[in-house]
Tab-separated table of N, CA and C in Angstrom:
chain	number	residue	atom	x	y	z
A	26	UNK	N	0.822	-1.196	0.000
A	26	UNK	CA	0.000	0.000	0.000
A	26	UNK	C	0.867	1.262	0.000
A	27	UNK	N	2.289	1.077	0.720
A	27	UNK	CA	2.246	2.575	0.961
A	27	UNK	C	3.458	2.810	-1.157
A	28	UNK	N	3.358	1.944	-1.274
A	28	UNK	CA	4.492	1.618	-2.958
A	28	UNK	C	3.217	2.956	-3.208
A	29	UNK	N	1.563	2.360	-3.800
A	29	UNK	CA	0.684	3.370	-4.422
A	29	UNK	C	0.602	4.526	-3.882
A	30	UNK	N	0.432	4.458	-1.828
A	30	UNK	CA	0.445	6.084	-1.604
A	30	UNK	C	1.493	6.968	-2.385
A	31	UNK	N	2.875	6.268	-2.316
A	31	UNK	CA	3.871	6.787	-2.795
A	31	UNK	C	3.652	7.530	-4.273
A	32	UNK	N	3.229	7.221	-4.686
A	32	UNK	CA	3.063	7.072	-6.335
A	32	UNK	C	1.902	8.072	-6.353
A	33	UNK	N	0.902	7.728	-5.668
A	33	UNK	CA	-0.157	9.264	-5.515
A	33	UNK	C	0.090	10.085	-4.935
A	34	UNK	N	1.126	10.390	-4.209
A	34	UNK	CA	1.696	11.587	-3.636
A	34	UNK	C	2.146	12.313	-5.218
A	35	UNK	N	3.087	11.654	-5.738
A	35	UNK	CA	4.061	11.567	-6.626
A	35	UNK	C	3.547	12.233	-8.165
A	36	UNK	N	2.654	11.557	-8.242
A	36	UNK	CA	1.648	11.883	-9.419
A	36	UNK	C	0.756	13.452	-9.323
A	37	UNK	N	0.107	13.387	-7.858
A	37	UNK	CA	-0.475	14.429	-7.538
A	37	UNK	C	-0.037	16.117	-7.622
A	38	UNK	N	1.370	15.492	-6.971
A	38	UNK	CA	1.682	16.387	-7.033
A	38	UNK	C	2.660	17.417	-8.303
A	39	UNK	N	2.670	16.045	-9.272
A	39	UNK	CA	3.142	16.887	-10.495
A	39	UNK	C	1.621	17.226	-11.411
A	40	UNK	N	0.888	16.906	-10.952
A	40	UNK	CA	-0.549	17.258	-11.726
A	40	UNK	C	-0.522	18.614	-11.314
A	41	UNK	N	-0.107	18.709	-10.126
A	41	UNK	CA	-0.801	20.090	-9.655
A	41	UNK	C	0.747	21.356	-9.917
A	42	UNK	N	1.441	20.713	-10.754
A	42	UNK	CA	2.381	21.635	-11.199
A	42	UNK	C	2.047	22.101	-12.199
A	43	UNK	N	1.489	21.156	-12.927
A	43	UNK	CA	1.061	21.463	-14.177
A	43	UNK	C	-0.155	22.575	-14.175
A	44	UNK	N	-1.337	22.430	-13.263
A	44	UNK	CA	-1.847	23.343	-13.209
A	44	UNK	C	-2.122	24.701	-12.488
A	45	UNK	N	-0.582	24.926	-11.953
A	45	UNK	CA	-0.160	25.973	-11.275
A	45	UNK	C	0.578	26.627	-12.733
A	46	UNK	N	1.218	25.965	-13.238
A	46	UNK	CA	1.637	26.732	-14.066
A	46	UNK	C	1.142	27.413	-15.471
A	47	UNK	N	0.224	26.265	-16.239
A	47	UNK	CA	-1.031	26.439	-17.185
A	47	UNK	C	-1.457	28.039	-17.295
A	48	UNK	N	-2.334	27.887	-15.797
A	48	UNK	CA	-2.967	29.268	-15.770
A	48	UNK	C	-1.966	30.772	-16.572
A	49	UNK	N	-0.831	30.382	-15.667
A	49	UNK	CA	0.701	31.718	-15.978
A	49	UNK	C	0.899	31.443	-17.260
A	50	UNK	N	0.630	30.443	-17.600
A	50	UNK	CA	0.595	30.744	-19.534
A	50	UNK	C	-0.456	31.395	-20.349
A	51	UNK	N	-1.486	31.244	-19.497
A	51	UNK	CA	-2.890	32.273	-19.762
A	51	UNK	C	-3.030	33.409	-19.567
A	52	UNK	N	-1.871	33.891	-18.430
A	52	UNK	CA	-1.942	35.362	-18.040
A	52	UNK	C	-0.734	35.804	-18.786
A	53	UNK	N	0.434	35.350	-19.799
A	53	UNK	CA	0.935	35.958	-20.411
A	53	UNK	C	0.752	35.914	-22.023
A	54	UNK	N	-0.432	34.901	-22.540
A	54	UNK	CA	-1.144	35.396	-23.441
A	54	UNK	C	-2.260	35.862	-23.462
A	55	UNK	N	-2.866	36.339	-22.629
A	55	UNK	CA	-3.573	37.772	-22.286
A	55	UNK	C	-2.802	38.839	-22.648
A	56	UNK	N	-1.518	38.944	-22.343
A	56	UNK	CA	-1.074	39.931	-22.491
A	56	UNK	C	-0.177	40.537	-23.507
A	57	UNK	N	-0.671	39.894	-24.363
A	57	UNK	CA	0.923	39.844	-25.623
A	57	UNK	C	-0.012	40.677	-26.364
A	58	UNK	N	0.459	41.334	-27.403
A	58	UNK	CA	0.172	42.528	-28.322
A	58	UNK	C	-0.104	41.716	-29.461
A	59	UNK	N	-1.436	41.985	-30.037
A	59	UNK	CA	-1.845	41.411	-31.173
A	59	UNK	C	-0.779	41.165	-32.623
A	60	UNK	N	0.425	42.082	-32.665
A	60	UNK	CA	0.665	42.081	-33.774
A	60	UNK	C	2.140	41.047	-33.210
A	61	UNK	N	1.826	40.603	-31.866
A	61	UNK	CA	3.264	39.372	-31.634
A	61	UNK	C	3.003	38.202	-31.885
A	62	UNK	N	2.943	37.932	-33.362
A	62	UNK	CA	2.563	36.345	-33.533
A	62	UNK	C	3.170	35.314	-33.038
A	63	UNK	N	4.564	35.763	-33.195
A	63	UNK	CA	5.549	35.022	-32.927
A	63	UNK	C	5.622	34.772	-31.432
A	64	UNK	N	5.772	35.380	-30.773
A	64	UNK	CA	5.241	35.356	-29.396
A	64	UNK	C	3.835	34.565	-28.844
A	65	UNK	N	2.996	34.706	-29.550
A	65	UNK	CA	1.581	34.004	-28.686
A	65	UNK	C	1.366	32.631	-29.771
A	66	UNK	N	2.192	32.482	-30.577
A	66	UNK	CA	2.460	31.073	-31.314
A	66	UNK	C	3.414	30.504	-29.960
A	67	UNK	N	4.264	30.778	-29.926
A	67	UNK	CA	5.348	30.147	-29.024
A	67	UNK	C	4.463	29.987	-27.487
A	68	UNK	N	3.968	30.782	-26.846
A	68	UNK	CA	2.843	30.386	-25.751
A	68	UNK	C	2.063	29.718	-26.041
A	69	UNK	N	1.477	29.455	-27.408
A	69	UNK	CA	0.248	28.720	-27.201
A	69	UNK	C	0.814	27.122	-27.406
A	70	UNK	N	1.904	27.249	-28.236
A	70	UNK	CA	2.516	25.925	-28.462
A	70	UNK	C	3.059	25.376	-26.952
A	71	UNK	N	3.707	26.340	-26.045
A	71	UNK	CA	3.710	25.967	-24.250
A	71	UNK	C	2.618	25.037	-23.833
A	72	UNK	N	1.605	26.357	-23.887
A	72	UNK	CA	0.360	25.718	-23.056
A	72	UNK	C	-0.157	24.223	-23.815
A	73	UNK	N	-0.437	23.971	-24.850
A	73	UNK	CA	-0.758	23.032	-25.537
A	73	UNK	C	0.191	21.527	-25.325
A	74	UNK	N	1.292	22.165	-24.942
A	74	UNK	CA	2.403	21.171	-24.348
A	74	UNK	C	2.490	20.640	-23.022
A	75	UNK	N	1.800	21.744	-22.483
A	75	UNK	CA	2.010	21.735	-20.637
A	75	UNK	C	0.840	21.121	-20.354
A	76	UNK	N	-0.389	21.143	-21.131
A	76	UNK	CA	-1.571	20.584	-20.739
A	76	UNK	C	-1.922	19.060	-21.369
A	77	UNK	N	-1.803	19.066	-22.159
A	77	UNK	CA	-1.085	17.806	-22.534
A	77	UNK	C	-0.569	16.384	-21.587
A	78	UNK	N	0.410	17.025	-21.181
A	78	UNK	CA	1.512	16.554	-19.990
A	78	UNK	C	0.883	16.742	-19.152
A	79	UNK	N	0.070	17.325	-18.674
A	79	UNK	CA	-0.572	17.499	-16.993
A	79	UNK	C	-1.935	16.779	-17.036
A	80	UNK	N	-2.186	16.487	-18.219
A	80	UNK	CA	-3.861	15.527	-18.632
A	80	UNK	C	-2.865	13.874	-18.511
A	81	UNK	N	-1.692	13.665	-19.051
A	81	UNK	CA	-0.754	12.142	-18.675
A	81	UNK	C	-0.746	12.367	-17.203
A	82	UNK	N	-0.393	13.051	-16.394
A	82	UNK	CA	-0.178	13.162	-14.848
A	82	UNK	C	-1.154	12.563	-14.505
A	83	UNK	N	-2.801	13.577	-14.497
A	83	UNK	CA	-3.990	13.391	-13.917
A	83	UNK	C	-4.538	11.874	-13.669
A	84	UNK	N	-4.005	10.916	-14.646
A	84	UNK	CA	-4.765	9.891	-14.865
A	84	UNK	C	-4.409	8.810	-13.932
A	85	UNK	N	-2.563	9.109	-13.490
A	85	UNK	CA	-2.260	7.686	-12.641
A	85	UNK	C	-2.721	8.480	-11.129
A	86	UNK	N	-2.588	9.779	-11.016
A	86	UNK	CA	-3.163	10.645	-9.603
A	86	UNK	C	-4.032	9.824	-9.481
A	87	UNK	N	-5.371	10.090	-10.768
A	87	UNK	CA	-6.909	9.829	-9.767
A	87	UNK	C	-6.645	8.118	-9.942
A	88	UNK	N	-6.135	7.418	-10.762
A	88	UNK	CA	-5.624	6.058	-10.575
A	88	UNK	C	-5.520	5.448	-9.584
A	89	UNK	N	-4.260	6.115	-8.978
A	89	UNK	CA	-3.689	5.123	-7.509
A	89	UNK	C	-4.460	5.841	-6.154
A	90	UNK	N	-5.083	6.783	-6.461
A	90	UNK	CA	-6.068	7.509	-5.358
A	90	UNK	C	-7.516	6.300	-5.478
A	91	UNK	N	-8.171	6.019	-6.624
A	91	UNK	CA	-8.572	5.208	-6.849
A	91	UNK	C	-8.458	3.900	-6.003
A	92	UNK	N	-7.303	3.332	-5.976
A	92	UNK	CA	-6.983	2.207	-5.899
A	92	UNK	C	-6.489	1.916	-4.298
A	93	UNK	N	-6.498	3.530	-3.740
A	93	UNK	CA	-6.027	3.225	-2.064
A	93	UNK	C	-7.463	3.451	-1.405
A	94	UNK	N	-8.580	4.068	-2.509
A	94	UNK	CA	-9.594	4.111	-1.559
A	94	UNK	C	-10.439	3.022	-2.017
A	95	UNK	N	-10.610	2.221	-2.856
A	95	UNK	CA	-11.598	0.782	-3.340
A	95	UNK	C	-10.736	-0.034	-2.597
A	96	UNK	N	-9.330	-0.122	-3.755
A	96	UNK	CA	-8.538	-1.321	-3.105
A	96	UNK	C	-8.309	-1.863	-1.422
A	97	UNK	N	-7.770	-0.645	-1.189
A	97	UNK	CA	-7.355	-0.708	0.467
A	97	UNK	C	-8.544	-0.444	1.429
A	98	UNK	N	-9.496	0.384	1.033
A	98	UNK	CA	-10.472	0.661	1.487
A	98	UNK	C	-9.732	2.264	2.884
A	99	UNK	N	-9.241	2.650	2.238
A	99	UNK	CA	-8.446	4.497	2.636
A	99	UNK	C	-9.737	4.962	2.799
A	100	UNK	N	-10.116	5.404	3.721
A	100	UNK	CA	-11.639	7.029	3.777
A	100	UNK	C	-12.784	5.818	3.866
A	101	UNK	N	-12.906	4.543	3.677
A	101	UNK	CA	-14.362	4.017	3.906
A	101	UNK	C	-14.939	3.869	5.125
A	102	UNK	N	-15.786	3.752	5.202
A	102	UNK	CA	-16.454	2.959	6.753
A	102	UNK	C	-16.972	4.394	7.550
A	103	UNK	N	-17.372	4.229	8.511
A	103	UNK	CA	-18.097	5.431	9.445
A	103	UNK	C	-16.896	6.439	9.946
A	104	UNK	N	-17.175	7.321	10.357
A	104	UNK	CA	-15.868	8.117	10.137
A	104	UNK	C	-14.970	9.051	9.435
A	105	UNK	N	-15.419	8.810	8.064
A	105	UNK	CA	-14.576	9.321	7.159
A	105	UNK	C	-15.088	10.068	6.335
A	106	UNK	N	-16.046	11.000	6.921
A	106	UNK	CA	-16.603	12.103	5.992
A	106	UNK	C	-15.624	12.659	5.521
A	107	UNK	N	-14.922	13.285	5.584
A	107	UNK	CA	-13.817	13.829	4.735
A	107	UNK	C	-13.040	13.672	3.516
A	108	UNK	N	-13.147	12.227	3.819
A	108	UNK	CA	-13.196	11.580	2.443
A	108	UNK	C	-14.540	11.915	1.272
A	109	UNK	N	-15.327	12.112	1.577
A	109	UNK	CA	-16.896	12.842	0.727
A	109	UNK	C	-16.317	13.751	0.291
A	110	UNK	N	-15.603	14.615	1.189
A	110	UNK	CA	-15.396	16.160	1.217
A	110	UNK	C	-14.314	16.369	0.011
A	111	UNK	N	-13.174	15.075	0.429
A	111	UNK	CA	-11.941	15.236	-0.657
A	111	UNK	C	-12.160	14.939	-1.483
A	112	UNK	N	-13.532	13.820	-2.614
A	112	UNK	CA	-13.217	13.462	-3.676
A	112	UNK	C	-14.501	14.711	-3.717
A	113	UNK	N	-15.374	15.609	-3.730
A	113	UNK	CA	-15.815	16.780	-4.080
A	113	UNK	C	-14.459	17.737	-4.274
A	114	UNK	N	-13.992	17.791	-3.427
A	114	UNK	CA	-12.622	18.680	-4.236
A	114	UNK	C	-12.134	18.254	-5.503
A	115	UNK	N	-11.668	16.923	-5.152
A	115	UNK	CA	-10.814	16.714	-6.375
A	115	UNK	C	-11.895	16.576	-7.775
A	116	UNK	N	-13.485	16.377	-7.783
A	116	UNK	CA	-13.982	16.407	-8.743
A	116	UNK	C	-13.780	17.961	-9.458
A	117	UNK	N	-13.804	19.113	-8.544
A	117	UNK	CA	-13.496	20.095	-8.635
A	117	UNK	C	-12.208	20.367	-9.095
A	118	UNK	N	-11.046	19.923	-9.011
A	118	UNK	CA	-9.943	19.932	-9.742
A	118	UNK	C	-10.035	19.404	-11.086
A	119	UNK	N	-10.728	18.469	-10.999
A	119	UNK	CA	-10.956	17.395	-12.515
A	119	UNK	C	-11.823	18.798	-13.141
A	120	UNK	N	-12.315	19.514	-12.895
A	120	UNK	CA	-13.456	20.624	-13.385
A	120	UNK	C	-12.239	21.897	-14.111
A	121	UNK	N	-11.547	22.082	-13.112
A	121	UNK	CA	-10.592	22.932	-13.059
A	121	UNK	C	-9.745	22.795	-14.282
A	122	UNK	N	-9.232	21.430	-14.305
A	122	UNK	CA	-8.300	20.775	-15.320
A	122	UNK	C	-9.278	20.900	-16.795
A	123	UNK	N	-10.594	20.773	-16.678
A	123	UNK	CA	-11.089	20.593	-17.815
A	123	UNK	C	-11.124	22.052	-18.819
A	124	UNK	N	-11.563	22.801	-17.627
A	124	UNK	CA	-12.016	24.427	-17.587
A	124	UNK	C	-10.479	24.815	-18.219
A	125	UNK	N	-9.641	24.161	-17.850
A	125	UNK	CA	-8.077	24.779	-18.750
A	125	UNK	C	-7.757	24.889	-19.984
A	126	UNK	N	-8.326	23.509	-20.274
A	126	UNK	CA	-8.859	22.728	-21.733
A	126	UNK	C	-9.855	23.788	-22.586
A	127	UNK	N	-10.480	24.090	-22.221
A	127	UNK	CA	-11.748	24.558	-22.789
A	127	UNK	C	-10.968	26.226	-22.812
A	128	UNK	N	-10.385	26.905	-22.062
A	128	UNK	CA	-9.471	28.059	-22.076
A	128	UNK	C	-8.317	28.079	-23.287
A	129	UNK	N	-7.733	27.255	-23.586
A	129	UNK	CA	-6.641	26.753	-24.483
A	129	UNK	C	-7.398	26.530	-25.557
A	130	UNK	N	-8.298	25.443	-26.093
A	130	UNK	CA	-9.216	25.811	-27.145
A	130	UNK	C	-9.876	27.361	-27.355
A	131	UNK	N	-9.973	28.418	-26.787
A	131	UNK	CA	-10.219	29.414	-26.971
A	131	UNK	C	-8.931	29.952	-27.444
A	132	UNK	N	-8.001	30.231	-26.357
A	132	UNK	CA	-6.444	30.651	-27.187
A	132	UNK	C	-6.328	30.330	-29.023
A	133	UNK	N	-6.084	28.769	-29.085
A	133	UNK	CA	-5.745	28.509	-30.237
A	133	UNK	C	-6.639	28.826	-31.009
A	134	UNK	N	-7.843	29.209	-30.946
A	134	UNK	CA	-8.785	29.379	-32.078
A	134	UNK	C	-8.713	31.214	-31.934
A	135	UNK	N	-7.807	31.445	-31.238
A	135	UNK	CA	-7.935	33.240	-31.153
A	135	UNK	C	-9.450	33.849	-31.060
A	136	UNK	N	-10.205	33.200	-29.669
A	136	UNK	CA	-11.679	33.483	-29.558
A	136	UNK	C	-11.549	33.396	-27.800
A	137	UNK	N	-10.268	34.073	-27.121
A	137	UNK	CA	-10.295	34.119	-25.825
A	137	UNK	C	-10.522	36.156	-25.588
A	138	UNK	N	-11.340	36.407	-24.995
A	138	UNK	CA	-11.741	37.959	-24.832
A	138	UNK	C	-11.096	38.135	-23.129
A	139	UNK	N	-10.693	37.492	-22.294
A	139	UNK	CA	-10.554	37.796	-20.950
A	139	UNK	C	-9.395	38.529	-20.816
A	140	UNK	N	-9.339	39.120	-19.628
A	140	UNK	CA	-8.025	40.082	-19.352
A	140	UNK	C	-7.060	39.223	-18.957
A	141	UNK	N	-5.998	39.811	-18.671
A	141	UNK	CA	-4.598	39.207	-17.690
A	141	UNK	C	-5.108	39.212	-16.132
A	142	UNK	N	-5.744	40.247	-15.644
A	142	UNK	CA	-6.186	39.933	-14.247
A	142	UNK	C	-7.057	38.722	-13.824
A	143	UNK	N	-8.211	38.229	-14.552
A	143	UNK	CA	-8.776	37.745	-14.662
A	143	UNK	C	-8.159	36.434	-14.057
A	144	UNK	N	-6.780	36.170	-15.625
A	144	UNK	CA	-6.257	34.414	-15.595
A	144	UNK	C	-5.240	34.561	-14.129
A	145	UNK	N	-5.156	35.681	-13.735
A	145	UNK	CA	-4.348	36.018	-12.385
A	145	UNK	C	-5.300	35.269	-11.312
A	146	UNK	N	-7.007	35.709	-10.830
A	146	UNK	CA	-7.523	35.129	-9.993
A	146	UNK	C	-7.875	33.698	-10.648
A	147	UNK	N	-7.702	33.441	-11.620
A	147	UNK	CA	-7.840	32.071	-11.835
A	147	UNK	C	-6.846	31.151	-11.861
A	148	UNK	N	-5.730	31.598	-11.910
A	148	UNK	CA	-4.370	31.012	-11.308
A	148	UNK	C	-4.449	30.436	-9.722
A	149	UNK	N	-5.390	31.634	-9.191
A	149	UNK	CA	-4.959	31.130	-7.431
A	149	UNK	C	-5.840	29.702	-7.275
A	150	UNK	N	-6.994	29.452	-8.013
A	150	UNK	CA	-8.027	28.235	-7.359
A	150	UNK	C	-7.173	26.826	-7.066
A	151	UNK	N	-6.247	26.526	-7.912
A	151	UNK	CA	-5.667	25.133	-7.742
A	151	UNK	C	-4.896	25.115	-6.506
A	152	UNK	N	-4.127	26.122	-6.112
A	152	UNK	CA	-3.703	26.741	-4.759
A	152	UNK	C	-4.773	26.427	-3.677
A	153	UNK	N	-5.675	26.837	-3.711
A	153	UNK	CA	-7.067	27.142	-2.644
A	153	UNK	C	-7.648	25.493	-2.819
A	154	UNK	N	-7.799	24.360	-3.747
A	154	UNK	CA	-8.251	23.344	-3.849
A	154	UNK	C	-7.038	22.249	-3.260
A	155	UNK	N	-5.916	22.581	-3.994
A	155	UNK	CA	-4.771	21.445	-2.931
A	155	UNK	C	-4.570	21.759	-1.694
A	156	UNK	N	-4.872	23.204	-0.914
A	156	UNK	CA	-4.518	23.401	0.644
A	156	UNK	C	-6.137	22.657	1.599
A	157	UNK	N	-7.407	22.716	0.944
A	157	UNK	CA	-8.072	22.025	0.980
A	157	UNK	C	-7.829	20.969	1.246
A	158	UNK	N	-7.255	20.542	0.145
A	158	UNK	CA	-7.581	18.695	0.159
A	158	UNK	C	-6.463	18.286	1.048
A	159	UNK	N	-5.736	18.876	1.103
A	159	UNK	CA	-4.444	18.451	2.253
A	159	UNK	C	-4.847	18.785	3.475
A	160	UNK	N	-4.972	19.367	3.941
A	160	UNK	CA	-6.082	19.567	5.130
A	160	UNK	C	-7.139	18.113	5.450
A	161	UNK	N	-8.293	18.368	4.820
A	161	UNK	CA	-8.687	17.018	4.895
A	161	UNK	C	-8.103	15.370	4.820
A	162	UNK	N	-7.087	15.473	4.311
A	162	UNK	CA	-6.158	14.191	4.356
A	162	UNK	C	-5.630	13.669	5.296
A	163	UNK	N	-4.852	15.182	5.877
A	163	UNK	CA	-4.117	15.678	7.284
A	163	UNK	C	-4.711	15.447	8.441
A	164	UNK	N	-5.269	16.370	8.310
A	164	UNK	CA	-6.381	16.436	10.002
A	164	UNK	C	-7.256	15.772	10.308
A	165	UNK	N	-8.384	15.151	9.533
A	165	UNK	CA	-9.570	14.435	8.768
A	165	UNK	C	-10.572	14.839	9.939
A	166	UNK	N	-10.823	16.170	9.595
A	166	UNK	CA	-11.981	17.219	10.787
A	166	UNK	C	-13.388	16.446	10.905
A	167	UNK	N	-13.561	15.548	10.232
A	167	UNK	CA	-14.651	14.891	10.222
A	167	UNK	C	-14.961	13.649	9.663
């Protein structure tokens, strides 16, 4: 068991690099000057790369998270509301991750209208969803 915790630590936490960083590719093509092709070609070819790679991460994360809470039975039985609480987060990350997707298809089709501030407060949520879920993992308040 603890080989998979290992591995969902491991996984998790490069998922959530990926979407710490994603966003900062959104807030600096927000900001590039229409006539820098060359520039918001080279970002969008980033982001398209970085998300990519962070959609391979996501899959062994919710995988071996998967597999410590069926397999091992991690968060079941009376007790473990928190476990409710954490896979509502992480569906919310899976939302998050998608919502990136659907941001990047706007980029590449040059049909994104939002500001740079904007992808700034939307940068912080993956921040605010992993201190969450670590918390509940941690402490297990309920």
């Amino acid at each position: 068991m603890l080989w998979v915790k290992s591995l969902h630590i491991v996984f998790v936490a490069s998922w959530f690099a990926g979407l710490f960083y994603l966003p900062r590719i959104f807030v600096n093509l927000a900001m590039v000057a229409p006539e820098s092709v060359a520039e918001r070609a080279r970002l969008v070819l980033m982001a398209r790369k970085l998300f990519r790679f962070t959609t391979f991460l996501a899959v062994p994360a919710i995988g071996f998270g998967l597999w410590l809470w069926l397999g091992y039975g991690i968060g079941r039985g009376p007790g473990n509301g928190w476990m409710h609480a954490k896979l509502a987060l992480v569906l919310g990350v899976v939302g998050y991750h998608h919502a990136c997707g659907a941001l990047l298809r706007k980029f590449v089709a040059g049909q994104d209208r939002r500001g740079e501030r904007w992808y700034r407060w939307f940068n912080e949520a993956p921040v605010l969803l992993l201190l969450a879920i670590v918390v509940l993992v941690v402490v297990k308040p309920f």
